[in-house]
Short mmCIF file of C-alpha atoms in Angstrom, two decimals:
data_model
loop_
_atom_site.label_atom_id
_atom_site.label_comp_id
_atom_site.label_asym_id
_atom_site.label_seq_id
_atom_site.Cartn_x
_atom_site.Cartn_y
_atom_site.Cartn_z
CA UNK A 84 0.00 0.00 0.00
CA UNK A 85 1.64 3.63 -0.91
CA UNK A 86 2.70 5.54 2.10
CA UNK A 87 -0.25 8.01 1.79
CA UNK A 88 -3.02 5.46 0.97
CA UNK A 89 -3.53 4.83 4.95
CA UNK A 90 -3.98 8.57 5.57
CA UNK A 91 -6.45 9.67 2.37
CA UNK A 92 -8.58 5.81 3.87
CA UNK A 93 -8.33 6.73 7.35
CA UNK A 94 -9.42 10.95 6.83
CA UNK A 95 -12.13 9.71 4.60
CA UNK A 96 -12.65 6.33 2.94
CA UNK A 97 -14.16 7.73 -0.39
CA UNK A 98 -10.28 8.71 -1.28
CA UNK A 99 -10.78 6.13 -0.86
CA UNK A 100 -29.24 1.95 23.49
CA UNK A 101 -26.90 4.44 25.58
CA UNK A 102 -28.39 5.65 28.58
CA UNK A 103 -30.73 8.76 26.39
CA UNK A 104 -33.25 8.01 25.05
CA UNK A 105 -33.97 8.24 21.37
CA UNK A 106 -35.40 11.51 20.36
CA UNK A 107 -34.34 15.35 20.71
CA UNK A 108 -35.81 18.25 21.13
CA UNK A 109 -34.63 21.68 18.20
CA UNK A 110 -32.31 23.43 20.34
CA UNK A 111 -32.27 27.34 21.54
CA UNK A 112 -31.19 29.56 19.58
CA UNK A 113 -28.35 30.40 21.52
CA UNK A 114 -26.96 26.74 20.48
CA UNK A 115 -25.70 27.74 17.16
CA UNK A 116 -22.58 29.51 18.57
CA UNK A 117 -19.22 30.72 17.01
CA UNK A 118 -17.17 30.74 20.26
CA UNK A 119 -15.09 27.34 20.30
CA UNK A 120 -16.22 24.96 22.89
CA UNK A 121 -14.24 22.74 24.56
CA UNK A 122 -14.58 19.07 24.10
CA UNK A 123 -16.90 16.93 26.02
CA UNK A 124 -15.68 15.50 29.03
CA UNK A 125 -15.55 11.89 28.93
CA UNK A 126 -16.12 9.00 31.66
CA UNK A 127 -13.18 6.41 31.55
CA UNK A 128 -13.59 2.93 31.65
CA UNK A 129 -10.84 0.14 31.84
CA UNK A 130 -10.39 -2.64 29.22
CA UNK A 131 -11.12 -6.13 31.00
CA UNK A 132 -7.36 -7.37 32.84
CA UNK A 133 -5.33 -8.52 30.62
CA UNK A 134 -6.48 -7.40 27.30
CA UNK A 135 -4.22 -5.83 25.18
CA UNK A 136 -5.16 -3.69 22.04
CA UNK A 137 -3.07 -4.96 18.81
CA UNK A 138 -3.38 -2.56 15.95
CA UNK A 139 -3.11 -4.62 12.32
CA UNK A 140 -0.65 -2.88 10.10
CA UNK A 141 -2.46 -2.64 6.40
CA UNK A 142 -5.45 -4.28 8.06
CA UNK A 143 -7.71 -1.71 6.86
CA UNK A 144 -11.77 -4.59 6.66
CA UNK A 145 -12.68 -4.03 3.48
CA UNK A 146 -15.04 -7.17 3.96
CA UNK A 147 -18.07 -4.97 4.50
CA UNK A 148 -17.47 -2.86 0.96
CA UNK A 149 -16.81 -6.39 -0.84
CA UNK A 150 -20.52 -7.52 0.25
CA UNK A 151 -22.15 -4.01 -0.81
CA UNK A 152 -25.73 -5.37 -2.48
CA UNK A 153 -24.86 -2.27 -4.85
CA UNK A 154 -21.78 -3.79 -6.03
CA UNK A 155 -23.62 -6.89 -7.05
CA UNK A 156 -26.09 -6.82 -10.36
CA UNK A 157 -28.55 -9.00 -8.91
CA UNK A 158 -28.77 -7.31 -5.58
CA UNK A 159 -28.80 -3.67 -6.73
CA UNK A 160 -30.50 -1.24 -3.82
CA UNK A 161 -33.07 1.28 -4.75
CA UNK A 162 -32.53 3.08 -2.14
CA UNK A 163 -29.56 5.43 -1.54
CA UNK A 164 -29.79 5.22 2.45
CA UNK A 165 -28.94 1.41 1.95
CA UNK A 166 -25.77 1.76 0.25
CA UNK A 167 -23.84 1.84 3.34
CA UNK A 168 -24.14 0.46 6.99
CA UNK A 169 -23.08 4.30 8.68
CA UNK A 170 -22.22 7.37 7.24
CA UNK A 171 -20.76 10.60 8.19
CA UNK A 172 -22.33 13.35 10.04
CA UNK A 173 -20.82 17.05 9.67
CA UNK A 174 -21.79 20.45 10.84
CA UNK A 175 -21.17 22.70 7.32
CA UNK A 176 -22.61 25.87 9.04
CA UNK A 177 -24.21 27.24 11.92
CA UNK A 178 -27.73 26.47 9.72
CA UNK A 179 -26.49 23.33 7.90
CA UNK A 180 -25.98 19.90 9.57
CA UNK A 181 -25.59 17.07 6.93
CA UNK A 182 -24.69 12.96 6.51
CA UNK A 183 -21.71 14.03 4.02
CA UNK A 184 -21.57 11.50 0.84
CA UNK A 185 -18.45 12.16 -1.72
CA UNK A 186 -19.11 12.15 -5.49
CA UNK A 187 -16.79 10.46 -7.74
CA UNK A 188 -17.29 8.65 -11.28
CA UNK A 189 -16.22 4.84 -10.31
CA UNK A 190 -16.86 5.57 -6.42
CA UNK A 191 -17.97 3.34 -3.66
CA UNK A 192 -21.61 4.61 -3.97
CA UNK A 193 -22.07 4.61 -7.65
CA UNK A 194 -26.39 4.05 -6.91
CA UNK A 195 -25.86 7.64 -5.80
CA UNK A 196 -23.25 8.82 -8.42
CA UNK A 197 -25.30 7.83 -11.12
CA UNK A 198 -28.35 9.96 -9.64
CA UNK A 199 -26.66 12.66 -8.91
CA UNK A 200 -25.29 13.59 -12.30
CA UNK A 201 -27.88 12.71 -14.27
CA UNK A 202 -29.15 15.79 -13.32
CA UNK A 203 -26.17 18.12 -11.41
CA UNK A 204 -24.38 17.75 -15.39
CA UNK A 205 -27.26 19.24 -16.70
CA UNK A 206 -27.81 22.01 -14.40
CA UNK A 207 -24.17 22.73 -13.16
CA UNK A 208 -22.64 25.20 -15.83
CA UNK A 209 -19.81 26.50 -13.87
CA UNK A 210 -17.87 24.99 -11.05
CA UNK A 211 -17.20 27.28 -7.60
CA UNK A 212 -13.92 28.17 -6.50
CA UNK A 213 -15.12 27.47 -2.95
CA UNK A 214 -15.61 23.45 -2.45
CA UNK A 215 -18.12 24.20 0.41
CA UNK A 216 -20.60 26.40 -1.37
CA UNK A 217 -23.51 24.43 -1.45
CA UNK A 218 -27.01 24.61 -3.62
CA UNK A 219 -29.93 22.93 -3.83
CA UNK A 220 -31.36 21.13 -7.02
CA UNK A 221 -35.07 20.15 -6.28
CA UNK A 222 -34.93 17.63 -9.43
CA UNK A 223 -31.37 15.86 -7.74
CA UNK A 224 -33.06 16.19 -4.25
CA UNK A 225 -36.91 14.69 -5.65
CA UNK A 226 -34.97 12.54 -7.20
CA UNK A 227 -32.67 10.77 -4.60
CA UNK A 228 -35.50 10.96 -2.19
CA UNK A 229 -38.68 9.48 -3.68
CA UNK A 230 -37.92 5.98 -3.97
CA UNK A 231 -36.75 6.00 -0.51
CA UNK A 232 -39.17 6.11 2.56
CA UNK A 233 -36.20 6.90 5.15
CA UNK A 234 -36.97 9.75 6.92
CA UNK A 235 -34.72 9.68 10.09
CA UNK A 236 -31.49 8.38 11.10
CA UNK A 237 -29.96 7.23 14.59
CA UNK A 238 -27.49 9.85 14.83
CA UNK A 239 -24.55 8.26 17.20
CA UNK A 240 -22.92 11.72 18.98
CA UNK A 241 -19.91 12.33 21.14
CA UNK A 242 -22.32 11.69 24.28
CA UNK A 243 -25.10 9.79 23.37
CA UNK A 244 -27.33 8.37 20.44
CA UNK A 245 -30.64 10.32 19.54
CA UNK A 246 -32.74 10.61 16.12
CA UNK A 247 -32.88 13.27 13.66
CA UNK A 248 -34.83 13.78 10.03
CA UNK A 249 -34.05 13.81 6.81
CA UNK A 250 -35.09 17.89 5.98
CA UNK A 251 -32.92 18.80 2.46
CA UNK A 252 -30.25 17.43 -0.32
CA UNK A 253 -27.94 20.21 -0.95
CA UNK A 254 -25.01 19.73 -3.12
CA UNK A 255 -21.21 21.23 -3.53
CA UNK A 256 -19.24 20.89 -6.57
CA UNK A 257 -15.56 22.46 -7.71
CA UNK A 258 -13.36 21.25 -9.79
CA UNK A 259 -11.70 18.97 -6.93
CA UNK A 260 -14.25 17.85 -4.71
CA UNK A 261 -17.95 17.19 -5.33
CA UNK A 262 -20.05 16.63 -2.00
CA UNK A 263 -23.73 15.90 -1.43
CA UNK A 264 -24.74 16.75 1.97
CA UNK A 265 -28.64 14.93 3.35
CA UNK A 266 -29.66 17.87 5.67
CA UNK A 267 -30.69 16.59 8.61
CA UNK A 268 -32.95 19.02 12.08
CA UNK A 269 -30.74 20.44 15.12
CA UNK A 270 -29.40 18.40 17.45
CA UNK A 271 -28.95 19.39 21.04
CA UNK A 272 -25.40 19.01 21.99
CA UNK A 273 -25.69 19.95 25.34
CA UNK A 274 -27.18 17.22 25.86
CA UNK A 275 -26.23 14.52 22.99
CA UNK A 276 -22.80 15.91 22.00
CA UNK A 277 -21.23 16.28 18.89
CA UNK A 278 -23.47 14.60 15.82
CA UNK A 279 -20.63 12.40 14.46
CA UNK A 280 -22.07 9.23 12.66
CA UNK A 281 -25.52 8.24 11.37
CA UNK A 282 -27.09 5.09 10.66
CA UNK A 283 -30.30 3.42 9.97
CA UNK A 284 -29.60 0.66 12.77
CA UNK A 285 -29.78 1.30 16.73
CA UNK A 286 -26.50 -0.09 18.18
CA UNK A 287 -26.09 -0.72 22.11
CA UNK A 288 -23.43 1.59 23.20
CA UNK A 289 -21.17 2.63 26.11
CA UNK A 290 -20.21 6.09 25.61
CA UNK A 291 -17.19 6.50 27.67
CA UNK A 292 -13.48 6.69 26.37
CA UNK A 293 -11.04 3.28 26.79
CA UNK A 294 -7.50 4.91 28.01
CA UNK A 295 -6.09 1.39 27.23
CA UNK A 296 -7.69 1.53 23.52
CA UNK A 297 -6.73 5.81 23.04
CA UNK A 298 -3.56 4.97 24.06
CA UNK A 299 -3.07 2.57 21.47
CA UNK A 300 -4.72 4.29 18.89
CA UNK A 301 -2.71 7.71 19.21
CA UNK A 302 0.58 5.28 19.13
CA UNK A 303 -1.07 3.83 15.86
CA UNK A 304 -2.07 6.81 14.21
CA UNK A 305 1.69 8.72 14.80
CA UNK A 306 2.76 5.60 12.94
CA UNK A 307 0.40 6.55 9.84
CA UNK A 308 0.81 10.02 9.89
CA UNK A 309 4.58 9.98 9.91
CA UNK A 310 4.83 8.52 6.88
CA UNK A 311 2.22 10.45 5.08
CA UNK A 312 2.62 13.83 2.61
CA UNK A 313 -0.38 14.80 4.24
CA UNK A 314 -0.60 15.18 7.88
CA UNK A 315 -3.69 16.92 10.27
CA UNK A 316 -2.33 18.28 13.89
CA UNK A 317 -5.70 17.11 14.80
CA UNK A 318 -5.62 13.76 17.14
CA UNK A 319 -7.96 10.81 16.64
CA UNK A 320 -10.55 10.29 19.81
CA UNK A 321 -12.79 7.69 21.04
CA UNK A 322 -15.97 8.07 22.15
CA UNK A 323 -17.92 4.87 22.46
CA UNK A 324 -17.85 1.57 22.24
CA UNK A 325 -19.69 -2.28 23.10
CA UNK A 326 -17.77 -5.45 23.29
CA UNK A 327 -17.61 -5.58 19.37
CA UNK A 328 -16.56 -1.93 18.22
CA UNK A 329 -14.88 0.97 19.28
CA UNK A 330 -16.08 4.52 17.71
CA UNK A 331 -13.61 7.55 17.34
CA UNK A 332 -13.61 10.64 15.52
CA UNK A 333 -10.97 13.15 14.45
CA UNK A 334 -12.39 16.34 14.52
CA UNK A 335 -11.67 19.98 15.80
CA UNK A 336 -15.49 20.96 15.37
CA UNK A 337 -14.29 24.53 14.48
CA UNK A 338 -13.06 24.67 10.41
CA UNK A 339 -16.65 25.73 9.58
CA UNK A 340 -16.00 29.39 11.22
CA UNK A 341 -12.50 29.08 12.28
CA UNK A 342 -9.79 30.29 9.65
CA UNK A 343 -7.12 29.08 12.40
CA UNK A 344 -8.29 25.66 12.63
CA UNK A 345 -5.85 23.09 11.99
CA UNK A 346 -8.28 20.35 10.99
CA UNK A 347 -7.62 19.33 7.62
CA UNK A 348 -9.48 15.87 7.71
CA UNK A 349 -12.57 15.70 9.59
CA UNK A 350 -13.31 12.31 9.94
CA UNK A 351 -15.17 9.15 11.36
CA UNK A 352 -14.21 5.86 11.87
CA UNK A 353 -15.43 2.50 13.54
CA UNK A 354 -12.84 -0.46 14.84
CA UNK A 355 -14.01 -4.09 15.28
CA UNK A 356 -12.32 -6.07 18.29
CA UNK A 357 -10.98 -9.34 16.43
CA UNK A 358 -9.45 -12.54 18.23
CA UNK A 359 -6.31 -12.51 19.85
CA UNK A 360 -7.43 -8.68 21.00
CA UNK A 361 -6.81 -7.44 17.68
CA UNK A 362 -8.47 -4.25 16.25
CA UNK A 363 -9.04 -3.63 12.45
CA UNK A 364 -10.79 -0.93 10.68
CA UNK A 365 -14.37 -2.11 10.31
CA UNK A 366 -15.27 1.55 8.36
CA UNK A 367 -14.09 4.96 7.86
CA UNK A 368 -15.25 7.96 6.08
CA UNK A 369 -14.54 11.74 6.13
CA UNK A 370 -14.15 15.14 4.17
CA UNK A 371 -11.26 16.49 2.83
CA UNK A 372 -10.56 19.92 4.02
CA UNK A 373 -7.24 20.19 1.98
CA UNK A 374 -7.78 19.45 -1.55
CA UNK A 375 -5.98 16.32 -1.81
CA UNK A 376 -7.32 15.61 -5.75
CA UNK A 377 -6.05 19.22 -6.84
CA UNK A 378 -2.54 19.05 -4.60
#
């Protein structure tokens, strides 16, 4: 694998139930805030004795995108929310929240690709020179949501799981990077957290961090990133986790209003606990802040 193929996987794989309750209230007004918070405070709790985290080297599962129904003729999903098992959540702007899906001609969601320029080519004249300027086509949007009746996800956050609807398909495209963005209602993070990944299924989770597991994880990220040309001063956290997977994020939460922010690759990622204590990548996915495909 090239050295920089780990990095452009892990920051976004395209570049390749708790104790709430389901269900959140829009927040005040005085939620949508500029001033840079400070990141949740979270519980510890200890590995069982004896267990010791083993990264994989070039272990990144790619089981799960092998067995895509979309990648197989006979199988073929009609609905873009089945394409993938989670996806990434992203605040864009103080109005915009948005499950983040990457365009690309021969991408991993080519049920969505296909939709989307069938009618973004025919609309689009000119490109913008800023990648996160989005619009809104009502043809793409009636389009990708009619023959799908999902109208909420379980939106997993930095403290806690709630649910939050489907309200707008808004689209970016530059010469670099085309994103489609699945607008989804406010989400109270004083009470839920950060919205980080969403998903169609309800997982059991403990949402506490694993100093045993961080450890390891910051150890096998410095690994990665040192021998990468492209390298984010922002370190990889996790936030939850059962006896099967182990959720982390890498994320500043501040590069939608921040000019200083150092986050280049805002990203998501689940680990799957294999025998011997062995963790490998179960799935990742991200934005790229940088402009990797015009570097």
């Amino acid at each position: 694998m090239p050295q920089k193929s780990y990095l452009i996987i892990l920051c976004f794989c395209s570049i390749l139930a708790c104790s709430n309750q389901p269900g959140s209230k829009p927040p005040p007004k005085e939620y949508f805030s500029e001033v840079e918070e400070e990141l949740d405070e979270q519980p510890e709790e200890p590995l069982k004795p004896g267990i010791k985290v083993q990264f994989e080297f070039y272990q990144f599962d790619t089981t799960f995108y092998a067995s895509n129904p979309y990648e197989d003729k006979s199988k073929r999903v009609r609905r873009w929310s089945e394409v993938d098992e989670f996806f990434p959540v992203f605040r864009f702007s103080k109005e915009h929240l948005g499950i983040a899906i990457e365009i690309e001609d021969g991408g991993h969601y080519p049920f969505i690709d296909s939709i989307f320029w069938k009618f973004i080519k025919a609309e689009q004249s000119e490109v913008d020179n800023d990648p996160f300027t989005f619009k809104k086509s009502k043809s793409l949007e009636a389009a990708l949501l009619k023959t799908d009746t999902t109208t909420s996800f379980y939106v997993y956050c930095s403290k806690g799981v709630t649910r939050s609807s489907i309200t707008e398909v808004l689209y970016s495209y530059d010469d670099c990077y085309v994103l489609l963005s699945v607008g989804l209602t406010p989400i109270d993070t004083a009470q839920f957290g950060q919205p980080l990944i969403a998903s169609k299924q309800l997982l059991e989770l403990k949402y506490a961090t694993v100093p045993a597991f961080q450890k390891d994880l910051l150890i096998d990220d410095a690994y990665w990133v040192s021998r990468s040309d492209y390298q984010d001063e922002t370190l990889p956290r996790q936030f939850a986790y059962n006896e099967d997977y182990f959720l982390v994020y890498d994320d500043d939460f501040r590069w939608y209003y921040d000019k200083n922010s150092t986050c280049l690759f805002p990203t998501r990622r689940i680990f799957k606990l294999e025998e011997g204590n062995k963790v490998k990548m179960r799935w990742a996915s991200g934005i790229d802040l940088f402009g990797i495909a015009c570097d």
